[in-house]
Short mmCIF file of C-alpha atoms in Angstrom, two decimals:
data_model
loop_
_atom_site.label_atom_id
_atom_site.label_comp_id
_atom_site.label_asym_id
_atom_site.label_seq_id
_atom_site.Cartn_x
_atom_site.Cartn_y
_atom_site.Cartn_z
CA UNK A 21 -26.95 77.64 -42.18
CA UNK A 22 -23.60 78.27 -40.57
CA UNK A 23 -21.12 80.19 -42.67
CA UNK A 24 -18.40 77.70 -43.72
CA UNK A 25 -15.86 80.53 -43.97
CA UNK A 26 -15.91 80.80 -40.17
CA UNK A 27 -13.93 77.56 -40.06
CA UNK A 28 -11.12 79.33 -41.90
CA UNK A 29 -10.69 82.15 -39.36
CA UNK A 30 -7.97 80.32 -37.44
CA UNK A 31 -6.20 79.39 -40.68
CA UNK A 32 -6.34 83.01 -41.88
CA UNK A 33 -4.93 84.15 -38.54
CA UNK A 34 -2.01 81.69 -38.72
CA UNK A 35 -1.26 82.61 -42.35
CA UNK A 36 -0.98 86.29 -41.36
CA UNK A 37 0.34 85.66 -37.86
CA UNK A 38 3.27 88.10 -38.13
CA UNK A 39 1.08 90.95 -39.37
CA UNK A 40 -1.70 90.43 -36.83
CA UNK A 41 0.69 90.03 -33.88
CA UNK A 42 2.60 93.18 -34.86
CA UNK A 43 -0.66 95.18 -35.01
CA UNK A 44 -1.83 93.63 -31.75
CA UNK A 45 1.41 94.53 -29.94
CA UNK A 46 1.20 98.14 -31.16
CA UNK A 47 -2.46 98.36 -30.18
CA UNK A 48 -1.91 96.84 -26.71
CA UNK A 49 0.97 99.23 -25.98
CA UNK A 50 -0.98 102.22 -27.28
CA UNK A 51 -4.19 101.39 -25.38
CA UNK A 52 -2.33 100.62 -22.15
CA UNK A 53 -0.48 103.96 -22.27
CA UNK A 54 -3.63 105.95 -23.09
CA UNK A 55 -5.70 104.02 -20.55
CA UNK A 56 -3.14 104.53 -17.78
CA UNK A 57 -2.74 108.21 -18.63
CA UNK A 58 -6.47 108.97 -18.83
CA UNK A 59 -7.23 107.09 -15.61
CA UNK A 60 -4.64 109.18 -13.75
CA UNK A 61 -5.64 112.48 -15.36
CA UNK A 62 -9.39 112.04 -14.88
CA UNK A 63 -8.89 110.82 -11.29
CA UNK A 64 -6.55 113.74 -10.57
CA UNK A 65 -9.05 116.15 -12.09
CA UNK A 66 -11.88 114.78 -9.94
CA UNK A 67 -9.62 114.88 -6.88
CA UNK A 68 -8.63 118.48 -7.66
CA UNK A 69 -12.20 119.77 -7.86
CA UNK A 70 -13.29 117.69 -4.86
CA UNK A 71 -10.38 119.03 -2.84
CA UNK A 72 -11.17 122.61 -3.84
CA UNK A 73 -14.78 122.15 -2.78
CA UNK A 74 -14.09 120.37 0.51
CA UNK A 75 -11.25 122.73 1.46
CA UNK A 76 -13.30 125.83 0.59
CA UNK A 77 -10.89 127.28 -1.96
CA UNK A 78 -11.06 131.05 -2.36
CA UNK A 79 -12.83 132.88 -5.19
CA UNK A 80 -10.23 135.62 -5.06
CA UNK A 81 -7.74 137.52 -2.93
CA UNK A 82 -6.33 140.98 -2.38
CA UNK A 83 -3.49 142.41 -0.30
CA UNK A 84 -3.27 145.77 1.45
CA UNK A 85 -0.50 147.65 3.23
CA UNK A 86 -2.16 147.33 6.65
CA UNK A 87 -4.89 145.31 8.35
CA UNK A 88 -8.49 146.24 7.58
CA UNK A 89 -10.64 147.71 10.31
CA UNK A 90 -14.01 146.21 11.25
CA UNK A 91 -16.03 148.85 9.39
CA UNK A 92 -14.22 148.15 6.10
CA UNK A 93 -14.58 144.39 6.59
CA UNK A 94 -18.31 144.75 7.18
CA UNK A 95 -18.72 146.82 4.01
CA UNK A 96 -16.86 144.20 1.98
CA UNK A 97 -18.89 141.33 3.45
CA UNK A 98 -22.09 143.20 2.55
CA UNK A 99 -21.19 142.28 -1.07
CA UNK A 100 -22.56 138.75 -0.38
CA UNK A 101 -19.21 137.16 0.39
CA UNK A 102 -17.16 135.89 3.34
CA UNK A 103 -13.82 137.54 4.05
CA UNK A 104 -10.90 135.74 5.71
CA UNK A 105 -7.44 136.78 6.87
CA UNK A 106 -4.78 134.85 5.02
CA UNK A 107 -1.63 136.68 6.16
CA UNK A 108 1.75 135.28 5.26
CA UNK A 109 5.42 136.00 5.79
CA UNK A 110 8.10 135.30 3.18
CA UNK A 111 11.21 133.82 4.75
CA UNK A 112 14.52 132.99 3.08
CA UNK A 113 15.90 129.51 3.60
CA UNK A 114 19.10 130.47 1.75
CA UNK A 115 20.15 132.90 -0.97
CA UNK A 116 18.12 131.04 -3.60
CA UNK A 117 15.17 129.51 -1.72
CA UNK A 118 12.17 131.19 -0.11
CA UNK A 119 9.24 129.82 1.90
CA UNK A 120 5.87 131.56 2.21
CA UNK A 121 4.70 130.88 5.77
CA UNK A 122 0.97 130.86 6.64
CA UNK A 123 -0.94 130.26 9.84
CA UNK A 124 -2.93 127.00 10.03
CA UNK A 125 -6.04 127.43 7.88
CA UNK A 126 -9.41 126.55 9.41
CA UNK A 127 -12.00 128.31 7.23
CA UNK A 128 -10.62 128.91 3.72
CA UNK A 129 -7.98 127.18 1.55
CA UNK A 130 -7.83 124.44 4.18
CA UNK A 131 -4.67 122.33 4.05
CA UNK A 132 -4.83 118.57 3.40
CA UNK A 133 -2.33 116.37 5.23
CA UNK A 134 -0.12 114.25 2.97
CA UNK A 135 2.12 112.70 5.63
CA UNK A 136 2.65 113.30 9.33
CA UNK A 137 0.47 115.86 11.12
CA UNK A 138 -0.26 119.57 11.38
CA UNK A 139 1.88 121.73 13.70
CA UNK A 140 0.15 122.06 17.08
CA UNK A 141 3.10 123.27 19.17
CA UNK A 142 5.39 126.23 18.91
CA UNK A 143 8.37 125.94 16.56
CA UNK A 144 6.73 123.19 14.50
CA UNK A 145 6.04 123.48 10.79
CA UNK A 146 4.40 121.54 7.95
CA UNK A 147 5.89 121.97 4.46
CA UNK A 148 4.28 121.59 1.08
CA UNK A 149 4.84 118.00 -0.03
CA UNK A 150 6.47 118.84 -3.38
CA UNK A 151 8.78 121.51 -1.93
CA UNK A 152 9.90 119.09 0.78
CA UNK A 153 10.63 116.36 -1.78
CA UNK A 154 12.56 118.66 -4.12
CA UNK A 155 14.73 119.93 -1.24
CA UNK A 156 15.12 116.55 0.51
CA UNK A 157 13.32 117.54 3.69
CA UNK A 158 11.96 114.69 5.79
CA UNK A 159 9.56 114.63 8.71
CA UNK A 160 11.66 115.11 11.86
CA UNK A 161 14.22 117.36 10.13
CA UNK A 162 14.60 121.03 11.01
CA UNK A 163 14.49 124.05 8.71
CA UNK A 164 16.06 127.39 9.62
CA UNK A 165 13.69 130.33 9.13
CA UNK A 166 14.30 133.83 10.48
CA UNK A 167 17.43 132.55 12.27
CA UNK A 168 15.47 129.91 14.16
CA UNK A 169 15.39 126.12 13.79
CA UNK A 170 11.84 124.83 13.31
CA UNK A 171 10.94 121.14 13.35
CA UNK A 172 9.14 119.62 10.35
CA UNK A 173 6.19 117.53 11.56
CA UNK A 174 4.26 116.94 8.34
CA UNK A 175 3.81 117.49 4.61
CA UNK A 176 0.67 119.08 3.19
CA UNK A 177 -1.14 120.16 0.04
CA UNK A 178 -3.16 123.40 -0.09
CA UNK A 179 -5.85 124.06 -2.73
CA UNK A 180 -4.66 127.59 -3.52
CA UNK A 181 -1.13 126.37 -4.39
CA UNK A 182 -1.60 123.30 -6.58
CA UNK A 183 1.14 124.92 -8.72
CA UNK A 184 4.06 126.43 -6.84
CA UNK A 185 4.38 129.73 -8.69
CA UNK A 186 6.02 132.49 -6.65
CA UNK A 187 4.84 135.44 -8.76
CA UNK A 188 1.67 135.39 -10.79
CA UNK A 189 3.62 136.76 -13.78
CA UNK A 190 6.00 133.75 -13.79
CA UNK A 191 5.64 131.36 -16.70
CA UNK A 192 6.38 128.10 -14.88
CA UNK A 193 6.39 126.46 -11.46
CA UNK A 194 9.52 126.34 -9.31
CA UNK A 195 9.15 123.90 -6.44
CA UNK A 196 12.89 123.93 -5.72
CA UNK A 197 13.28 127.62 -4.88
CA UNK A 198 9.76 128.39 -3.65
CA UNK A 199 7.52 126.61 -1.18
CA UNK A 200 4.54 126.90 1.14
CA UNK A 201 4.56 126.22 4.88
CA UNK A 202 1.99 126.13 7.71
CA UNK A 203 2.69 126.97 11.37
CA UNK A 204 0.39 127.42 14.36
CA UNK A 205 -0.76 130.80 15.68
CA UNK A 206 1.93 131.09 18.40
CA UNK A 207 4.82 130.29 16.04
CA UNK A 208 3.58 132.83 13.50
CA UNK A 209 3.05 135.58 16.09
CA UNK A 210 6.37 135.03 17.87
CA UNK A 211 8.62 134.50 14.86
CA UNK A 212 7.07 136.00 11.73
CA UNK A 213 4.32 138.50 12.60
CA UNK A 214 6.60 141.54 12.54
CA UNK A 215 8.92 140.37 9.78
CA UNK A 216 8.02 140.82 6.12
CA UNK A 217 4.29 140.18 6.58
CA UNK A 218 1.84 140.54 3.68
CA UNK A 219 -1.69 141.42 4.77
CA UNK A 220 -3.48 139.17 2.34
CA UNK A 221 -7.25 138.59 2.45
CA UNK A 222 -9.15 135.77 0.74
CA UNK A 223 -12.84 135.89 -0.05
CA UNK A 224 -15.45 133.24 -0.86
CA UNK A 225 -18.65 134.24 -2.63
CA UNK A 226 -22.00 133.17 -1.17
CA UNK A 227 -23.17 132.08 -4.64
CA UNK A 228 -21.08 129.29 -6.16
CA UNK A 229 -22.31 129.49 -9.77
CA UNK A 230 -20.90 132.90 -10.68
CA UNK A 231 -19.15 133.66 -13.95
CA UNK A 232 -15.55 134.87 -14.17
CA UNK A 233 -16.80 138.32 -15.15
CA UNK A 234 -19.16 138.52 -12.17
CA UNK A 235 -16.34 137.49 -9.86
CA UNK A 236 -14.03 140.09 -11.41
CA UNK A 237 -16.70 142.78 -10.98
CA UNK A 238 -17.02 141.78 -7.32
CA UNK A 239 -13.24 142.15 -6.91
CA UNK A 240 -13.43 145.66 -8.40
CA UNK A 241 -16.15 146.50 -5.87
CA UNK A 242 -13.81 145.36 -3.09
CA UNK A 243 -11.05 147.55 -4.54
CA UNK A 244 -13.36 150.58 -4.55
CA UNK A 245 -14.33 150.02 -0.90
CA UNK A 246 -10.68 149.70 0.15
CA UNK A 247 -9.56 152.85 -1.67
CA UNK A 248 -12.54 154.84 -0.37
CA UNK A 249 -11.52 153.89 3.18
CA UNK A 250 -7.89 154.90 2.69
CA UNK A 251 -6.30 151.49 2.04
CA UNK A 252 -3.72 150.94 -0.66
CA UNK A 253 -3.93 147.61 -2.50
CA UNK A 254 -0.69 145.88 -3.42
CA UNK A 255 -2.26 142.89 -5.13
CA UNK A 256 -5.70 141.70 -6.27
CA UNK A 257 -6.83 138.77 -8.41
CA UNK A 258 -9.64 136.30 -8.84
CA UNK A 259 -9.10 132.55 -8.59
CA UNK A 260 -9.19 132.32 -12.39
CA UNK A 261 -6.44 134.95 -12.66
CA UNK A 262 -4.38 133.21 -9.96
CA UNK A 263 -1.99 130.82 -11.72
CA UNK A 264 -1.36 128.92 -8.49
CA UNK A 265 -5.01 127.79 -8.66
CA UNK A 266 -5.87 127.82 -12.38
CA UNK A 267 -2.62 126.54 -13.97
CA UNK A 268 -3.22 122.84 -13.22
CA UNK A 269 -6.87 122.65 -14.44
CA UNK A 270 -5.88 124.48 -17.63
CA UNK A 271 -2.92 122.15 -18.15
CA UNK A 272 -5.08 119.05 -17.67
CA UNK A 273 -7.63 120.46 -20.11
CA UNK A 274 -4.95 120.54 -22.81
CA UNK A 275 -3.36 117.14 -22.10
CA UNK A 276 -6.52 115.06 -22.51
CA UNK A 277 -7.56 116.18 -26.04
CA UNK A 278 -3.94 116.04 -27.27
CA UNK A 279 -3.46 112.42 -26.16
CA UNK A 280 -6.88 111.35 -27.45
CA UNK A 281 -6.27 113.01 -30.84
CA UNK A 282 -2.94 111.18 -31.31
CA UNK A 283 -4.61 107.96 -30.20
CA UNK A 284 -7.41 108.30 -32.77
CA UNK A 285 -4.96 109.10 -35.56
CA UNK A 286 -3.03 105.89 -34.86
CA UNK A 287 -6.30 103.94 -34.71
CA UNK A 288 -7.22 105.14 -38.20
CA UNK A 289 -3.83 103.98 -39.49
CA UNK A 290 -4.23 100.53 -37.90
CA UNK A 291 -7.77 100.24 -39.27
CA UNK A 292 -6.49 100.83 -42.81
CA UNK A 293 -3.76 98.23 -42.25
CA UNK A 294 -6.45 95.73 -41.27
CA UNK A 295 -8.35 96.64 -44.45
CA UNK A 296 -5.28 95.96 -46.62
CA UNK A 297 -4.73 92.56 -44.96
CA UNK A 298 -8.41 91.61 -45.39
CA UNK A 299 -8.38 92.67 -49.05
CA UNK A 300 -5.33 90.48 -49.64
CA UNK A 301 -7.17 87.51 -48.09
CA UNK A 302 -10.22 88.24 -50.24
CA UNK A 303 -8.10 88.15 -53.40
CA UNK A 304 -6.56 84.82 -52.34
CA UNK A 305 -10.00 83.34 -51.63
CA UNK A 306 -11.81 84.97 -54.55
CA UNK A 307 -12.99 81.68 -56.12
CA UNK A 308 -14.45 80.48 -52.79
CA UNK A 309 -16.20 83.85 -52.36
CA UNK A 310 -17.59 83.67 -55.91
CA UNK A 311 -18.96 80.18 -55.23
CA UNK A 312 -20.60 81.31 -51.97
CA UNK A 313 -22.17 84.35 -53.62
CA UNK A 314 -23.50 82.19 -56.46
CA UNK A 315 -24.89 79.76 -53.83
CA UNK A 316 -26.98 82.46 -52.19
CA UNK A 317 -24.72 84.00 -49.53
CA UNK A 318 -25.13 87.76 -49.24
CA UNK A 319 -22.50 90.43 -49.44
CA UNK A 320 -23.20 91.48 -45.81
CA UNK A 321 -22.57 87.94 -44.52
CA UNK A 322 -19.17 87.86 -46.24
CA UNK A 323 -18.36 91.38 -45.08
CA UNK A 324 -19.08 90.43 -41.46
CA UNK A 325 -16.86 87.37 -41.81
CA UNK A 326 -13.83 89.34 -43.01
CA UNK A 327 -14.44 91.95 -40.32
CA UNK A 328 -14.37 89.29 -37.59
CA UNK A 329 -10.58 88.98 -37.15
CA UNK A 330 -9.88 92.75 -36.98
CA UNK A 331 -12.69 93.20 -34.43
CA UNK A 332 -11.60 90.21 -32.33
CA UNK A 333 -7.98 91.41 -32.30
CA UNK A 334 -9.06 94.96 -31.43
CA UNK A 335 -11.27 93.71 -28.59
CA UNK A 336 -8.52 91.47 -27.15
CA UNK A 337 -6.01 94.31 -27.45
CA UNK A 338 -8.41 96.65 -25.64
CA UNK A 339 -8.94 94.14 -22.81
CA UNK A 340 -5.22 93.43 -22.35
CA UNK A 341 -4.31 97.12 -22.78
CA UNK A 342 -6.85 98.30 -20.21
CA UNK A 343 -5.73 95.68 -17.68
CA UNK A 344 -2.10 96.76 -18.13
CA UNK A 345 -3.08 100.43 -18.15
CA UNK A 346 -4.96 100.20 -14.84
CA UNK A 347 -2.41 97.97 -13.05
CA UNK A 348 1.09 98.78 -14.35
CA UNK A 349 1.16 102.35 -15.64
CA UNK A 350 -0.81 104.54 -13.15
CA UNK A 351 2.22 104.74 -10.84
CA UNK A 352 4.37 106.12 -13.66
CA UNK A 353 1.87 108.79 -14.73
CA UNK A 354 1.03 109.66 -11.12
CA UNK A 355 4.72 110.33 -10.49
CA UNK A 356 4.80 112.57 -13.56
CA UNK A 357 1.94 114.73 -12.27
CA UNK A 358 2.97 114.65 -8.62
CA UNK A 359 6.51 115.61 -9.64
CA UNK A 360 5.17 118.94 -10.89
CA UNK A 361 1.94 119.66 -9.00
CA UNK A 362 0.78 119.69 -5.39
CA UNK A 363 -2.23 117.46 -4.79
CA UNK A 364 -3.49 115.35 -1.88
CA UNK A 365 -2.82 111.57 -1.98
CA UNK A 366 -4.28 110.01 -5.13
CA UNK A 367 -6.13 106.71 -5.43
CA UNK A 368 -6.65 105.79 -9.08
CA UNK A 369 -10.26 104.81 -9.78
CA UNK A 370 -12.13 103.20 -12.64
CA UNK A 371 -13.13 105.95 -15.09
CA UNK A 372 -16.02 105.07 -17.48
CA UNK A 373 -15.10 107.85 -19.93
CA UNK A 374 -11.54 106.50 -20.17
CA UNK A 375 -12.92 103.00 -20.91
CA UNK A 376 -15.09 104.45 -23.67
CA UNK A 377 -12.06 106.18 -25.24
CA UNK A 378 -9.83 103.08 -25.11
CA UNK A 379 -12.36 100.28 -25.84
CA UNK A 380 -15.62 101.46 -27.38
CA UNK A 381 -14.09 104.08 -29.69
CA UNK A 382 -11.42 101.68 -31.15
CA UNK A 383 -14.13 99.09 -31.85
CA UNK A 384 -16.31 101.71 -33.55
CA UNK A 385 -13.35 102.87 -35.67
CA UNK A 386 -12.57 99.31 -36.75
CA UNK A 387 -16.19 98.41 -37.50
CA UNK A 388 -16.97 101.54 -39.52
CA UNK A 389 -13.73 101.72 -41.56
CA UNK A 390 -13.58 97.99 -42.26
CA UNK A 391 -17.25 97.79 -43.17
CA UNK A 392 -17.06 100.71 -45.62
CA UNK A 393 -13.92 99.44 -47.33
CA UNK A 394 -14.78 95.72 -47.40
CA UNK A 395 -18.40 96.16 -48.50
CA UNK A 396 -17.09 98.20 -51.42
CA UNK A 397 -14.59 95.45 -52.26
CA UNK A 398 -17.30 92.76 -52.17
CA UNK A 399 -19.74 94.62 -54.44
CA UNK A 400 -18.51 92.82 -57.54
CA UNK A 401 -20.52 90.15 -59.33
CA UNK A 402 -19.86 86.48 -58.44
CA UNK A 403 -18.48 85.79 -61.94
CA UNK A 404 -15.67 88.27 -61.39
CA UNK A 405 -14.65 86.52 -58.17
CA UNK A 406 -14.72 83.16 -59.96
CA UNK A 407 -12.46 84.60 -62.67
CA UNK A 408 -10.18 86.09 -59.97
CA UNK A 409 -10.85 89.51 -61.47
CA UNK A 410 -10.99 91.37 -58.14
CA UNK A 411 -9.39 94.67 -59.11
CA UNK A 412 -12.25 97.16 -59.14
CA UNK A 413 -10.02 100.07 -60.02
CA UNK A 414 -8.34 98.51 -63.01
CA UNK A 415 -7.57 100.75 -65.97
CA UNK A 416 -10.68 100.70 -68.19
CA UNK A 417 -9.10 102.60 -71.04
CA UNK A 418 -5.76 101.61 -72.48
CA UNK A 419 -3.21 104.36 -72.05
CA UNK A 420 -0.77 104.58 -74.90
CA UNK A 421 2.67 105.23 -73.40
CA UNK A 422 5.08 106.14 -76.21
CA UNK A 423 7.91 107.87 -74.39
CA UNK A 424 10.55 106.41 -72.12
CA UNK A 425 12.18 103.02 -71.88
CA UNK A 426 10.26 99.77 -71.66
CA UNK A 427 11.11 99.45 -67.96
CA UNK A 428 9.86 102.99 -67.22
CA UNK A 429 6.57 102.36 -69.09
CA UNK A 430 6.14 99.08 -67.21
CA UNK A 431 6.58 100.90 -63.86
CA UNK A 432 3.94 103.48 -64.81
CA UNK A 433 1.43 100.77 -65.75
CA UNK A 434 2.01 98.93 -62.44
CA UNK A 435 1.36 102.19 -60.54
CA UNK A 436 -1.84 102.89 -62.51
CA UNK A 437 -3.18 99.38 -62.02
CA UNK A 438 -2.54 99.50 -58.25
CA UNK A 439 -3.33 103.13 -57.59
CA UNK A 440 -5.82 102.25 -54.80
CA UNK A 441 -3.18 100.36 -52.81
CA UNK A 442 -0.61 103.09 -53.35
CA UNK A 443 -3.11 105.74 -52.23
CA UNK A 444 -3.78 103.82 -49.01
CA UNK A 445 -0.03 103.48 -48.43
CA UNK A 446 0.40 107.20 -49.13
CA UNK A 447 -2.26 108.17 -46.55
CA UNK A 448 -0.72 105.82 -43.97
CA UNK A 449 2.75 107.31 -44.48
CA UNK A 450 1.35 110.83 -44.06
CA UNK A 451 -0.27 109.90 -40.73
CA UNK A 452 2.85 108.10 -39.51
CA UNK A 453 5.10 110.98 -40.58
CA UNK A 454 2.83 113.45 -38.78
CA UNK A 455 3.18 111.56 -35.50
CA UNK A 456 6.95 111.11 -35.99
CA UNK A 457 7.55 114.78 -36.76
CA UNK A 458 5.28 115.83 -33.88
CA UNK A 459 7.54 113.95 -31.49
CA UNK A 460 10.76 115.28 -33.02
CA UNK A 461 9.81 118.97 -33.00
CA UNK A 462 8.95 119.21 -29.30
CA UNK A 463 12.50 119.73 -27.99
CA UNK A 464 13.60 122.16 -30.76
CA UNK A 465 10.34 124.10 -30.31
CA UNK A 466 10.98 124.55 -26.57
CA UNK A 467 14.62 125.51 -27.21
CA UNK A 468 13.55 128.04 -29.85
CA UNK A 469 10.92 129.49 -27.54
CA UNK A 470 13.51 129.99 -24.78
CA UNK A 471 15.88 131.62 -27.26
CA UNK A 472 13.20 134.01 -28.58
CA UNK A 473 12.07 134.84 -25.03
CA UNK A 474 15.63 135.70 -24.05
CA UNK A 475 16.16 137.85 -27.16
CA UNK A 476 12.84 139.65 -26.69
CA UNK A 477 13.88 141.14 -23.33
CA UNK A 478 14.30 144.86 -23.97
CA UNK A 479 16.31 145.76 -20.87
CA UNK A 480 18.55 144.13 -18.31
CA UNK A 481 16.40 145.35 -15.41
CA UNK A 482 12.71 146.11 -15.02
CA UNK A 483 10.95 147.32 -11.88
CA UNK A 484 7.15 147.34 -11.53
CA UNK A 485 6.11 149.86 -8.89
CA UNK A 486 2.78 150.19 -7.09
CA UNK A 487 2.91 154.00 -7.25
CA UNK A 488 4.69 156.54 -9.50
CA UNK A 489 8.07 157.98 -8.40
CA UNK A 490 10.15 160.92 -9.58
CA UNK A 491 13.48 159.99 -11.16
CA UNK A 492 16.65 161.99 -10.77
CA UNK A 493 18.49 163.15 -13.86
CA UNK A 494 21.38 160.86 -13.00
CA UNK A 495 19.04 157.86 -13.14
CA UNK A 496 18.84 156.52 -16.68
CA UNK A 497 15.66 154.50 -16.19
CA UNK A 498 12.76 155.08 -18.58
CA UNK A 499 9.23 155.34 -17.22
CA UNK A 500 6.29 153.48 -18.70
CA UNK A 501 2.86 152.43 -17.47
CA UNK A 502 1.64 148.87 -17.56
CA UNK A 503 -1.59 147.03 -16.91
CA UNK A 504 -3.27 143.80 -17.89
CA UNK A 505 -6.49 143.74 -19.92
CA UNK A 506 -8.66 140.93 -21.25
CA UNK A 507 -10.10 140.11 -24.65
CA UNK A 508 -12.35 137.25 -25.73
CA UNK A 509 -10.68 134.53 -27.81
CA UNK A 510 -13.43 132.68 -29.66
CA UNK A 511 -11.58 129.48 -30.79
CA UNK A 512 -10.78 128.60 -27.16
CA UNK A 513 -13.98 130.13 -25.72
CA UNK A 514 -12.01 131.99 -23.05
CA UNK A 515 -10.66 135.41 -22.12
CA UNK A 516 -6.97 136.07 -22.84
CA UNK A 517 -4.83 138.33 -20.65
CA UNK A 518 -3.23 141.09 -22.75
CA UNK A 519 -0.24 143.13 -21.57
CA UNK A 520 -1.03 146.81 -22.21
CA UNK A 521 1.80 149.40 -22.23
CA UNK A 522 1.88 153.18 -22.20
CA UNK A 523 5.19 154.33 -23.77
CA UNK A 524 6.99 157.60 -24.27
CA UNK A 525 7.12 158.88 -27.85
CA UNK A 526 10.93 158.86 -27.88
CA UNK A 527 11.39 155.52 -26.09
CA UNK A 528 14.91 154.18 -26.56
CA UNK A 529 13.93 150.65 -25.56
CA UNK A 530 10.86 150.43 -27.81
CA UNK A 531 12.20 152.45 -30.72
CA UNK A 532 10.88 149.85 -33.19
CA UNK A 533 7.26 150.43 -32.09
CA UNK A 534 5.24 152.91 -34.12
CA UNK A 535 3.00 154.68 -31.61
CA UNK A 536 -0.45 155.94 -32.69
CA UNK A 537 -1.02 159.70 -32.86
CA UNK A 538 -4.69 159.87 -31.80
CA UNK A 539 -6.10 159.01 -28.38
CA UNK A 540 -8.59 156.44 -29.66
CA UNK A 541 -5.96 154.35 -31.49
CA UNK A 542 -3.73 151.52 -30.34
CA UNK A 543 -0.75 149.62 -31.75
CA UNK A 544 -0.87 145.84 -31.29
CA UNK A 545 1.82 143.24 -31.83
CA UNK A 546 2.02 141.17 -35.01
CA UNK A 547 1.55 137.89 -33.11
CA UNK A 548 -1.53 139.20 -31.31
CA UNK A 549 -3.00 140.42 -34.61
CA UNK A 550 -2.43 137.02 -36.25
CA UNK A 551 -3.94 135.11 -33.32
CA UNK A 552 -7.05 137.26 -33.08
CA UNK A 553 -7.51 137.72 -36.81
#
């Protein structure tokens, strides 16, 4: 027999129209934002890895003070890898802006064309798309490099510079003052070959499924071969150590769980709001429910009925939100990513995992939370519904309140008799406050970080040299040694880079550091100790 309560669904919706519409608006906006964001991020992530694979991105690189001879190259390539020249010249555009000029790549780190074409004539150049946008360069304009005007014929994206970071030690990208450019062989040889050239070599391993440690060991083998053959290395790093390559994937890996976590927290809040509305309807219709239970209807049938509206509203919100998220918002989120990172042209695609997060997961949340709460509410005997005695958590034992005014005692009794509702309200306020405070603290946190970073600088000037030098007595600089080590960080399942210093015992800049006396001891920072436990 058809449940007669189903006829009342539309009436229940109209009676609580304001509440349901408010929840639906919030849910549509939330799902559309998350859907649009996830579709762009997942598509960008797929595009990133596809581009790295198709463009043969390097596994690592090293730079030497002069070109390698054939014998040294052969020894390096005997390590089961392919070695490629990736020379570049750093050229100043003005006092504040520098461009790193490469020859057209054909074998490794191959450039992808964004607009225009690659330079195929002398005195033509293709600029990184983001650098060109930030500095208002257009195709057909000229850029002055090494006192020569060179025509811009295209914009590109290269897989080894998805993040424009000039020095690997820099904390953030700077696409305004640093850029990448590609020229043909003749332009490079005639204009840049003898001027500020870095002899950089990129390598690609024959085996693709190597671990970071295996890749790092291979890089150390390359270093040993170079030093044994009389070459001095000025730079060496794996792709994982290279922030220009690894910064974007790491950043995407943090954005997705953060957005999904906030989304799920809000879903829990909305699910509890639906529960409160349904419980209010149950109390209003308690006599009807009692009659139906006494007539043979089961608790599960009634539970499914009162779950119907929340599930229908959630489903409609998910449909509308996903449509809006895939049609209206991708452009906004694409501009956010492409305003910071260098990627080939993006075409947003349908992402099944994003649909699961924004449609299937909300429905599961609503079904589980509503079922648990409503089935508990409908456990009572039919006679209690007929008597409109629907408060399961009523005070069983009379509490004798002797102190305080009548009004104060009355307030306490109201709180005790409705403690379930107040507890639900309390949990909802905590969740809402968490999200509100999370949004408010972002700007002060960044400002505080910048302030602490500025105050933590020990000296006005620091110079990192590739080889030791003798200082004159008139020079007041203090010598120290520095290297970077790694340690495993279990919570993130990754290796952390650790700055490792060798200081003088009477250091005037690090006078607050207590140095260990024995050789097998080390002093670590308080923050590092707290993080690693």
